[in-house]
Amino acid sequence: MPQLSIETFVTQYFWLVVILFVFYYISAAIIIPQISAIIKTRNKLSVVPSSKDLSESSNTILGKSILSQALSIKSSSIPSTANFSTVFKKVNKNWIKKFKRTSKKTVKKNK
Amino acid sequence: MTNSIFEQFEIFRIVPIHPFGNLDISITNSTIFMAIAVGIFYLLYKINIANGKLIPERWQSVLELTYEFIHNMVKDTIGKEGAAYFPLIFTLFVFIGIMNLVGIIPYTFTPTAHIAVTFGLSLTIFLAVTFIGLVTHKADFFSMFLPAGSPIALAPFLIIIEFISHGIKAISLGVRLAANLTAGHLLFAILSGFTWKLLIAGSYFSLISIFPFLIILFITGLEIAVAVIQVYVFCILTSIYINDSIHLH
């Protein structure tokens, strides 16, 4: 059973750590901020129309122009993430801040 | 015959690297498939999120739904403090998920079917969880081993039981993932070997071989479900463990 052959464990774990770190770096510093930026921008811009309004408005000329405008808004309107190091620092700073806050809170609660 | 069933889990050294004597950090097929997972995720980002639209297309909404799904999961299990751990859980979910799903494609390799990988992950998570608990609560962390309101006469037993259940987290988390994937892949190998043998047996047997083939198709669907469910279980358990050590039950 190759799963139990101990001589391959070190190489597997070593590369797991390296690649997982790269993966974490990519997702925490680049991808997650951009996805959340897209979702937040959408929530800000969205006016929730009923389905009836939408079907009616897409038939009128004005409705069509509004729809086409909405479709053409791309990420250029979404602030692109700052460069790698600043984002990473920010992530860490927030993490430390939150961590300190929670630890204080829980200590107080216990007392 | 038994050797060929386990052949799919074999690890090959593609680029042997031995920096210090016996230390072996060769690039193996396991490494290649982990790197492929990173590549797939980066490509998905580059194509969909990098020029994301307000009205998402198919793959963009898949990524956004994953994001929101994990976000809600972390929020529900850990609460407000969970925001700090969200990137970790998201990374784990996507990384293991892509590796599991790629592994179902024939002639590929599944790094997560190996105990070294999953056990390494779960042991790291276990150490981190214990460390978080100790840093947050100092000595109060050990109150976790005796549930509040339990009679003092039971304390010796309860402490032993709780201590074991805390320690077993490290093992169960990793073994569950590896065992599920290994079982699924072995089933594939056995069934496809059976189908092939029937097919080359000739006459009626060749006709009968359609049934095991249909079963393989069914099992493939099942395995895709198992791959996703196991990642979900892995991530939700990780967040529950983090919650346990932040809030002490």
Coordinates of C-alpha atoms in Angstrom, one line a residue:
Chain A
M1 CA 0.0 0.0 0.0
P2 CA 1.8 3.2 -1.2
Q3 CA 0.0 5.3 1.4
L4 CA 2.0 3.6 4.2
S5 CA 5.4 3.8 2.6
I6 CA 7.2 6.1 5.0
E7 CA 10.0 7.1 2.7
T8 CA 7.7 9.4 0.7
F9 CA 6.1 11.2 3.6
V10 CA 8.7 14.0 3.9
T11 CA 8.6 15.0 0.2
Q12 CA 4.7 15.0 0.3
Y13 CA 4.5 17.1 3.4
F14 CA 7.2 19.5 2.3
W15 CA 5.5 20.2 -1.0
L16 CA 2.1 20.4 0.7
V17 CA 3.4 23.1 3.0
V18 CA 5.1 25.1 0.1
I19 CA 2.1 24.9 -2.2
L20 CA -0.5 25.5 0.4
F21 CA 1.4 28.6 1.4
V22 CA 1.4 29.8 -2.2
F23 CA -2.3 29.0 -2.4
Y24 CA -3.1 30.9 0.8
Y25 CA -1.1 33.8 -0.4
I26 CA -2.9 34.0 -3.8
S27 CA -6.3 33.6 -2.3
A28 CA -5.9 35.8 0.8
A29 CA -4.0 38.6 -0.9
I30 CA -5.5 38.7 -4.4
I31 CA -8.7 36.6 -4.9
I32 CA -10.7 37.0 -1.8
P33 CA -10.5 40.9 -1.7
Q34 CA -11.6 41.0 -5.4
I35 CA -14.5 38.7 -4.9
S36 CA -15.7 40.6 -1.9
A37 CA -15.2 43.9 -3.8
I38 CA -17.4 42.6 -6.6
I39 CA -20.1 41.4 -4.2
K40 CA -20.1 44.7 -2.2
T41 CA -20.2 46.8 -5.3
R42 CA -23.2 44.8 -6.6
N43 CA -25.0 45.1 -3.2
K44 CA -24.4 48.9 -3.3
L45 CA -25.7 49.4 -6.8
S46 CA -28.5 47.0 -6.8
V47 CA -32.0 48.3 -6.6
V48 CA -34.2 45.2 -6.2
P49 CA -36.9 45.3 -8.8
S50 CA -39.8 42.9 -8.9
S51 CA -39.7 40.4 -11.7
K52 CA -42.7 42.1 -13.2
D53 CA -40.9 45.4 -13.4
L54 CA -37.9 43.8 -15.0
S55 CA -39.9 42.1 -17.7
E56 CA -41.8 45.2 -18.5
S57 CA -38.8 47.5 -18.4
S58 CA -36.7 45.4 -20.7
N59 CA -39.4 46.0 -23.4
T60 CA -39.2 49.7 -23.3
I61 CA -36.4 51.7 -24.9
L62 CA -35.3 53.3 -21.6
G63 CA -35.3 49.9 -19.9
K64 CA -33.2 48.5 -22.6
S65 CA -30.6 51.2 -22.3
I66 CA -30.4 50.9 -18.6
L67 CA -30.0 47.1 -18.9
S68 CA -27.3 47.5 -21.5
Q69 CA -25.5 50.0 -19.3
A70 CA -25.7 47.7 -16.3
L71 CA -24.3 44.9 -18.4
S72 CA -21.4 47.0 -19.7
I73 CA -20.1 48.0 -16.2
K74 CA -17.0 45.9 -15.6
S75 CA -14.4 45.7 -13.0
S76 CA -12.9 49.0 -14.1
S77 CA -15.4 50.6 -11.8
I78 CA -14.4 48.2 -9.0
P79 CA -11.2 49.4 -7.2
S80 CA -8.5 46.9 -8.0
T81 CA -6.6 45.6 -5.0
A82 CA -3.5 47.4 -4.0
N83 CA -0.2 45.6 -4.5
F84 CA 0.6 42.4 -2.8
S85 CA 2.6 43.5 0.2
T86 CA 0.3 46.2 1.5
V87 CA -2.7 43.9 1.2
F88 CA -0.9 41.1 3.0
K89 CA 0.1 43.5 5.8
K90 CA -3.4 44.7 6.0
V91 CA -4.7 41.1 6.3
N92 CA -2.2 40.4 9.1
K93 CA -2.9 43.7 10.9
N94 CA -6.7 43.0 10.9
W95 CA -6.1 39.5 12.0
I96 CA -4.0 40.7 15.0
K97 CA -6.4 43.4 15.8
K98 CA -9.3 41.0 15.8
F99 CA -7.4 38.4 17.7
K100 CA -6.5 40.9 20.5
R101 CA -10.1 42.1 20.7
T102 CA -11.5 38.6 21.0
S103 CA -9.0 37.5 23.5
K104 CA -9.8 40.5 25.7
K105 CA -13.5 40.0 25.4
T106 CA -13.4 36.3 26.3
V107 CA -11.1 37.0 29.2
K108 CA -13.5 39.6 30.5
K109 CA -16.4 37.3 30.0
N110 CA -14.8 34.6 32.0
K111 CA -14.0 36.9 34.8
Chain B
M1 CA -3.4 -8.4 -9.1
T2 CA -3.6 -6.7 -5.7
N3 CA -0.6 -4.7 -6.8
S4 CA -2.4 -3.2 -9.8
I5 CA -5.3 -2.0 -7.6
F6 CA -2.9 0.1 -5.6
E7 CA -0.9 1.2 -8.6
Q8 CA -2.9 4.4 -8.9
F9 CA -1.6 5.6 -5.5
E10 CA 2.0 5.0 -6.4
I11 CA 4.4 8.0 -6.0
F12 CA 7.0 8.6 -8.6
R13 CA 10.0 10.8 -8.1
I14 CA 10.1 13.0 -11.2
V15 CA 12.9 15.4 -10.2
P16 CA 14.9 13.8 -7.4
I17 CA 16.1 16.4 -4.9
H18 CA 18.3 15.4 -1.9
P19 CA 19.7 18.6 -0.4
F20 CA 21.1 17.2 2.9
G21 CA 22.1 13.6 2.7
N22 CA 19.0 11.5 3.4
L23 CA 16.5 14.4 3.3
D24 CA 14.2 13.7 0.4
I25 CA 12.2 16.6 -1.1
S26 CA 12.0 15.3 -4.6
I27 CA 9.3 16.7 -7.0
T28 CA 6.8 13.8 -7.3
N29 CA 3.6 13.3 -9.1
S30 CA 1.8 14.4 -5.9
T31 CA 3.6 17.7 -6.1
I32 CA 2.6 18.1 -9.8
F33 CA -1.1 17.6 -9.0
M34 CA -1.0 20.0 -6.1
A35 CA 0.5 22.5 -8.4
I36 CA -2.2 21.8 -11.0
A37 CA -4.8 22.7 -8.3
V38 CA -3.1 26.0 -7.8
G39 CA -3.0 26.5 -11.5
I40 CA -6.7 25.8 -12.0
F41 CA -7.7 28.2 -9.2
Y42 CA -5.4 30.9 -10.6
L43 CA -6.8 30.4 -14.1
L44 CA -10.4 30.6 -12.8
Y45 CA -9.5 33.8 -11.1
K46 CA -7.7 35.2 -14.1
I47 CA -10.5 34.5 -16.5
N48 CA -13.5 35.3 -14.3
I49 CA -12.7 37.4 -11.3
A50 CA -9.9 39.6 -12.7
N51 CA -12.3 41.2 -15.1
G52 CA -15.4 40.4 -13.1
K53 CA -18.8 41.7 -14.2
L54 CA -21.6 43.0 -12.1
I55 CA -23.9 40.5 -13.7
P56 CA -21.8 37.3 -13.3
E57 CA -21.3 34.6 -15.9
R58 CA -21.3 30.9 -15.1
W59 CA -17.9 30.4 -13.6
Q60 CA -17.8 33.8 -11.9
S61 CA -21.0 33.0 -10.1
V62 CA -19.6 29.6 -9.1
L63 CA -16.7 31.3 -7.4
E64 CA -18.9 33.9 -5.8
L65 CA -21.3 31.3 -4.5
T66 CA -18.4 29.3 -3.1
Y67 CA -17.2 32.5 -1.4
E68 CA -20.6 33.2 0.1
F69 CA -21.2 29.6 1.1
I70 CA -17.9 29.5 3.1
H71 CA -18.5 32.9 4.5
N72 CA -21.9 31.9 5.8
M73 CA -20.5 28.7 7.2
V74 CA -17.7 30.4 9.1
K75 CA -20.1 33.1 10.3
D76 CA -22.6 30.5 11.6
T77 CA -20.0 28.3 13.3
I78 CA -17.5 30.7 14.7
G79 CA -19.4 34.0 14.8
K80 CA -18.0 37.4 14.5
E81 CA -14.4 36.4 15.4
G82 CA -14.5 33.9 12.5
A83 CA -13.7 36.6 10.0
A84 CA -10.0 36.3 10.8
Y85 CA -10.1 32.6 9.9
F86 CA -12.2 32.9 6.8
P87 CA -9.2 33.1 4.3
L88 CA -7.8 29.9 5.9
I89 CA -11.0 27.9 5.6
F90 CA -11.7 29.2 2.1
T91 CA -8.2 28.2 1.0
L92 CA -8.5 24.8 2.5
F93 CA -11.9 24.3 0.9
V94 CA -10.9 25.3 -2.6
F95 CA -7.5 23.6 -2.5
I96 CA -8.7 20.2 -1.2
G97 CA -11.8 20.4 -3.3
I98 CA -10.0 20.9 -6.6
M99 CA -7.5 18.1 -5.7
N100 CA -10.4 15.7 -4.9
L101 CA -12.3 16.6 -8.1
V102 CA -9.3 16.4 -10.4
G103 CA -8.5 13.0 -8.9
I104 CA -11.7 11.5 -10.2
I105 CA -10.6 12.0 -13.8
P106 CA -9.0 8.7 -15.0
Y107 CA -5.2 8.5 -15.1
T108 CA -4.8 11.3 -12.6
F109 CA -3.4 11.2 -9.1
T110 CA -5.1 12.3 -5.9
P111 CA -2.7 13.8 -3.3
T112 CA -5.5 13.9 -0.8
A113 CA -5.8 10.1 -0.9
H114 CA -2.5 9.9 0.9
I115 CA -2.3 9.9 4.7
A116 CA 0.9 11.9 4.7
V117 CA -1.0 14.9 3.1
T118 CA -4.3 14.8 5.0
F119 CA -2.7 13.8 8.3
G120 CA -0.1 16.5 7.9
L121 CA -3.0 19.0 7.4
S122 CA -5.0 17.7 10.3
L123 CA -2.1 17.6 12.7
T124 CA -1.2 21.2 11.8
I125 CA -4.8 22.3 12.4
F126 CA -4.9 20.4 15.7
L127 CA -1.7 22.2 16.9
A128 CA -2.9 25.5 15.7
V129 CA -6.3 25.1 17.5
T130 CA -4.6 24.1 20.7
F131 CA -2.2 27.1 20.4
I132 CA -5.1 29.5 19.7
G133 CA -6.9 28.2 22.8
L134 CA -3.8 28.6 25.0
V135 CA -3.0 32.1 23.7
T136 CA -6.6 33.3 24.1
H137 CA -7.4 31.8 27.5
K138 CA -4.0 31.0 29.0
A139 CA -4.5 28.5 31.8
D140 CA -8.3 28.8 31.5
F141 CA -8.1 26.7 28.4
F142 CA -7.8 23.6 30.5
S143 CA -11.4 24.2 31.8
M144 CA -12.4 22.8 28.4
F145 CA -11.6 19.3 29.6
L146 CA -14.3 19.4 32.3
P147 CA -17.8 20.5 31.0
A148 CA -19.4 23.1 33.2
G149 CA -22.0 21.8 35.7
S150 CA -20.8 18.2 35.7
P151 CA -20.6 16.5 39.2
I152 CA -17.2 16.6 40.7
A153 CA -17.2 12.8 41.4
L154 CA -17.1 12.2 37.6
A155 CA -14.3 14.6 37.1
P156 CA -11.5 12.0 36.7
F157 CA -13.3 10.1 34.0
L158 CA -14.6 13.1 32.2
I159 CA -11.2 14.7 32.0
I160 CA -9.8 11.5 30.5
I161 CA -12.6 11.2 28.0
E162 CA -12.5 14.9 27.0
F163 CA -8.7 14.8 26.8
I164 CA -8.9 11.8 24.4
S165 CA -11.6 13.4 22.4
H166 CA -9.5 16.5 22.0
G167 CA -6.4 14.5 21.0
I168 CA -8.4 12.3 18.6
K169 CA -9.4 15.3 16.5
A170 CA -5.9 15.3 15.0
I171 CA -6.3 11.7 13.8
S172 CA -10.0 11.6 12.8
L173 CA -9.9 14.7 10.6
G174 CA -7.1 13.4 8.4
V175 CA -8.0 9.8 8.3
R176 CA -11.6 10.5 7.4
L177 CA -10.6 12.4 4.2
A178 CA -7.9 9.9 3.1
A179 CA -9.9 6.8 3.8
N180 CA -13.0 8.1 1.9
L181 CA -11.0 9.0 -1.2
T182 CA -8.9 5.8 -1.1
A183 CA -12.0 3.6 -0.8
G184 CA -13.7 5.4 -3.7
H185 CA -10.6 5.0 -5.9
L186 CA -10.2 1.4 -5.0
L187 CA -13.8 0.7 -5.9
F188 CA -13.2 2.3 -9.3
A189 CA -10.1 0.1 -9.9
I190 CA -11.8 -3.1 -8.8
L191 CA -15.0 -2.5 -10.9
S192 CA -13.1 -1.4 -14.0
G193 CA -10.9 -4.5 -13.7
F194 CA -14.0 -6.7 -13.5
T195 CA -15.6 -5.0 -16.5
W196 CA -12.5 -5.4 -18.6
K197 CA -12.2 -9.1 -17.7
L198 CA -15.8 -9.7 -18.6
L199 CA -15.4 -7.8 -21.8
I200 CA -12.4 -9.9 -23.0
A201 CA -14.0 -13.2 -21.9
G202 CA -16.1 -13.2 -25.1
S203 CA -19.5 -14.5 -26.0
Y204 CA -22.3 -13.8 -23.4
F205 CA -19.9 -12.3 -20.9
S206 CA -19.1 -9.4 -23.2
L207 CA -22.8 -8.5 -23.3
I208 CA -23.1 -8.8 -19.5
S209 CA -20.2 -6.4 -19.1
I210 CA -22.5 -3.5 -19.8
F211 CA -23.9 -3.8 -16.2
P212 CA -20.7 -3.3 -14.3
F213 CA -20.0 -0.5 -16.7
L214 CA -23.3 1.2 -15.8
I215 CA -22.4 0.7 -12.1
I216 CA -19.1 2.5 -12.7
L217 CA -20.9 5.5 -14.2
F218 CA -23.2 5.6 -11.2
I219 CA -20.2 5.3 -8.8
T220 CA -18.5 8.2 -10.6
G221 CA -21.5 10.4 -9.8
L222 CA -21.3 9.2 -6.2
E223 CA -17.6 9.9 -6.0
I224 CA -18.0 13.4 -7.2
A225 CA -20.5 13.9 -4.4
V226 CA -18.2 12.2 -1.9
A227 CA -15.3 14.5 -3.0
V228 CA -17.3 17.6 -2.3
I229 CA -19.0 16.4 0.9
Q230 CA -15.6 15.3 2.4
V231 CA -14.1 18.8 1.8
Y232 CA -17.2 20.3 3.3
V233 CA -16.9 18.0 6.4
F234 CA -13.2 18.8 6.7
C235 CA -13.8 22.6 6.6
I236 CA -16.8 22.6 8.9
L237 CA -15.0 20.5 11.5
T238 CA -12.0 22.8 11.3
S239 CA -14.2 25.8 12.0
I240 CA -15.9 23.9 14.8
Y241 CA -12.6 23.1 16.4
I242 CA -11.5 26.8 16.1
N243 CA -14.8 27.8 17.6
D244 CA -14.3 25.3 20.5
S245 CA -10.9 26.8 21.4
I246 CA -12.1 30.4 21.1
H247 CA -15.3 30.1 23.0
L248 CA -14.5 27.0 25.2
H249 CA -17.6 25.0 24.4

